Short mmCIF file of C-alpha atoms in Angstrom, two decimals:
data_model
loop_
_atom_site.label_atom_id
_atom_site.label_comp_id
_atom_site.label_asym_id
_atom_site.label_seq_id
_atom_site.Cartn_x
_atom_site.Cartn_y
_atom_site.Cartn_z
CA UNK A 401 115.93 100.98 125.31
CA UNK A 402 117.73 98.81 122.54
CA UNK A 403 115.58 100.27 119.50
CA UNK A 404 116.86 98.24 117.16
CA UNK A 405 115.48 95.40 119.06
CA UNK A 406 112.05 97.02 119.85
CA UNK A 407 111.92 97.53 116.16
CA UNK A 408 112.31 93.85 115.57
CA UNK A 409 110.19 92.54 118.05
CA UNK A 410 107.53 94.97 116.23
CA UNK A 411 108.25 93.87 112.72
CA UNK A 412 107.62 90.61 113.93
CA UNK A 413 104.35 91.32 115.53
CA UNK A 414 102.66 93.86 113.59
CA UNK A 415 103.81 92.54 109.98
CA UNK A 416 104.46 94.37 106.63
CA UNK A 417 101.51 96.19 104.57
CA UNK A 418 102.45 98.15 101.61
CA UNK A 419 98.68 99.02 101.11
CA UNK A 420 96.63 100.80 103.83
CA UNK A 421 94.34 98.47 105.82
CA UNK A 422 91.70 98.82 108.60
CA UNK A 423 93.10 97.09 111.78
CA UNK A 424 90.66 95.46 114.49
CA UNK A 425 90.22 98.67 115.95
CA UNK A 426 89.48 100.12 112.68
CA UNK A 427 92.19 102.79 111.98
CA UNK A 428 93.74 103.39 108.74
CA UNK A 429 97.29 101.46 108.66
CA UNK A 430 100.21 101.29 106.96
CA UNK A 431 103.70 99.93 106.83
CA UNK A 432 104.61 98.04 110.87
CA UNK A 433 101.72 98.74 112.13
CA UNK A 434 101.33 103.01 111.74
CA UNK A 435 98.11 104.79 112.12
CA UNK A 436 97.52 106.74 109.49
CA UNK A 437 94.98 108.79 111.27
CA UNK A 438 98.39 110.49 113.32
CA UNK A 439 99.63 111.37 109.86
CA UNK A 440 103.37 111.41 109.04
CA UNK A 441 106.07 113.55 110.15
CA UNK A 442 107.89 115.75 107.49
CA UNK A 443 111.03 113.68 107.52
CA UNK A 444 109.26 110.68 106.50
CA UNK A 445 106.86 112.31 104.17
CA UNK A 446 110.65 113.47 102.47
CA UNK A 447 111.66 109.90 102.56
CA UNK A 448 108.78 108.62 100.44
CA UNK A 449 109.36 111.54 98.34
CA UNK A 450 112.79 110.43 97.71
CA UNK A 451 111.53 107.19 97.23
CA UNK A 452 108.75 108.04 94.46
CA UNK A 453 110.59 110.47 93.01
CA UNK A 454 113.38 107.21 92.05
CA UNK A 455 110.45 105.24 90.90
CA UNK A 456 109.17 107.89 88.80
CA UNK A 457 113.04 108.72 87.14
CA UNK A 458 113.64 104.73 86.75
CA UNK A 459 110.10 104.56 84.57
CA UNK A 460 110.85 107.35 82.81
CA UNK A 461 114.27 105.94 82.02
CA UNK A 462 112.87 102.53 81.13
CA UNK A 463 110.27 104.10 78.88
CA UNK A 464 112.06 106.31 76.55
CA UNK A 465 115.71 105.51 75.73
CA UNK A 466 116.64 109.01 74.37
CA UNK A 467 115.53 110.05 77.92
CA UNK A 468 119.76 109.95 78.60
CA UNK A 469 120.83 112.09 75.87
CA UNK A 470 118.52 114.69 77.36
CA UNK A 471 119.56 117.41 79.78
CA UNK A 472 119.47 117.51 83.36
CA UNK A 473 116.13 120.18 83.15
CA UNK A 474 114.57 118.22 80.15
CA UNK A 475 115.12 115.07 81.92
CA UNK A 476 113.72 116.75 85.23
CA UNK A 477 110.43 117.89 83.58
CA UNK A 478 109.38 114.58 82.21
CA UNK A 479 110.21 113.17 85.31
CA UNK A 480 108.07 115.47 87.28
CA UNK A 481 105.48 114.76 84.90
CA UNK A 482 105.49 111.01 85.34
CA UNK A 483 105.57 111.78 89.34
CA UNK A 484 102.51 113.84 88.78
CA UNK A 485 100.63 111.87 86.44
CA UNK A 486 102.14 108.68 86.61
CA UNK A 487 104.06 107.25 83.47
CA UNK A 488 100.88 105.94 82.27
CA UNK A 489 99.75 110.21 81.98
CA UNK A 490 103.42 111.18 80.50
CA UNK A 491 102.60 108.86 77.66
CA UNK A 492 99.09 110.30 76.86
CA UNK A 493 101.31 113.33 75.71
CA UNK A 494 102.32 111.88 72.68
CA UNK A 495 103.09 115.04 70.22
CA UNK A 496 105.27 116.02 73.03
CA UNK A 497 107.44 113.48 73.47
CA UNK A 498 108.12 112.82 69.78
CA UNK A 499 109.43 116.99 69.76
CA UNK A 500 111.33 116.03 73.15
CA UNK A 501 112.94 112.86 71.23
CA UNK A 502 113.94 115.23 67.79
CA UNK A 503 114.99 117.89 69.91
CA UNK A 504 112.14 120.17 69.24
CA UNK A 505 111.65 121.76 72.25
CA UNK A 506 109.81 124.62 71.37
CA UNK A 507 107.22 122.66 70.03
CA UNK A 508 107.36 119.95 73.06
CA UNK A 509 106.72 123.38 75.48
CA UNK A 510 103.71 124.25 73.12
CA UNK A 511 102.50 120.84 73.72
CA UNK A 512 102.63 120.89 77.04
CA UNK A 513 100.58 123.77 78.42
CA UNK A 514 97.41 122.74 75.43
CA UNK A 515 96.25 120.23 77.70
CA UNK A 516 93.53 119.47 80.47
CA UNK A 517 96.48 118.63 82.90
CA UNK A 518 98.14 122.20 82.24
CA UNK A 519 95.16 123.60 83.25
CA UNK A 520 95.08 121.43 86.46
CA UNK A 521 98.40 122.03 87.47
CA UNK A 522 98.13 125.87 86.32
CA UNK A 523 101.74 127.76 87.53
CA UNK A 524 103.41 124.14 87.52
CA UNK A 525 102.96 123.41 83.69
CA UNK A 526 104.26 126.86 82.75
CA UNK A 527 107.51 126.51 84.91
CA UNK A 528 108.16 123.19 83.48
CA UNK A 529 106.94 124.20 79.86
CA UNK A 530 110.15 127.25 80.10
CA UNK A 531 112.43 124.50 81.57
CA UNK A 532 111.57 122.22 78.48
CA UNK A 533 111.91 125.53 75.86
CA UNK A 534 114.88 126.71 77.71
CA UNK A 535 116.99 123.43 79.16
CA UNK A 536 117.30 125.37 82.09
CA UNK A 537 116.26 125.12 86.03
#
């Protein structure tokens, strides 16, 4: 079978939804037509990763300018953090970005793990609280 064209033909028929919907038979859908209710398999779950995990660097990038003179751990954490929280969340932490953006990072680690999402995340906020402190993976 020509796949590409089976694809096509698909596209065509099914349409495009960004959003889950109910079809007529009442499954949960998403993108050409996939029921939701057969989950996903890993390698797409890893592409969407990939692709939320661009959207969360490019906000992060477009919020804070100094984000680039950061290193690659710093730059990691606050990323994480928007991908966790959204970049709505990563600004609620306001004491801790102004220590990230003077380069006071034992403060911005401090700052970190006295908050209600530290205690959500638990072992997650300390890991990225000693990759703030320490600049280091």
């Amino acid at each position: 079978m020509d796949n590409a064209k089976a694809a096509a033909y698909i596209r065509r028929y099914e349409g495009f939804s960004k959003l889950p919907y109910k079809c007529p038979t009442g499954h949960l859908t998403i993108g050409y037509g996939h029921n939701l209710e057969n989950g996903i398999s890993a390698s797409a779950a890893l592409f969407i990763l990939q692709e939320d995990l661009t959207r969360a660097e490019q906000a992060v990038k477009d919020a804070f300018p100094w984000w680039w003179k950061l290193d690659d751990a710093r730059q990691f954490v606050l990323v994480d953090m928007a991908f966790n929280m959204g970049l709505a969340g990563l600004k609620g932490f306001k004491k801790m970005l102004t220590a990230v953006e003077q380069g006071d990072y034992q403060t911005a680690a401090k700052e970190m793990l006295v908050s209600k999402w530290a205690v959500q995340v638990g072992r997650r906020a300390v890991e990225l609280s000693k990759m703030m402190q320490k600049g280091e993976w």
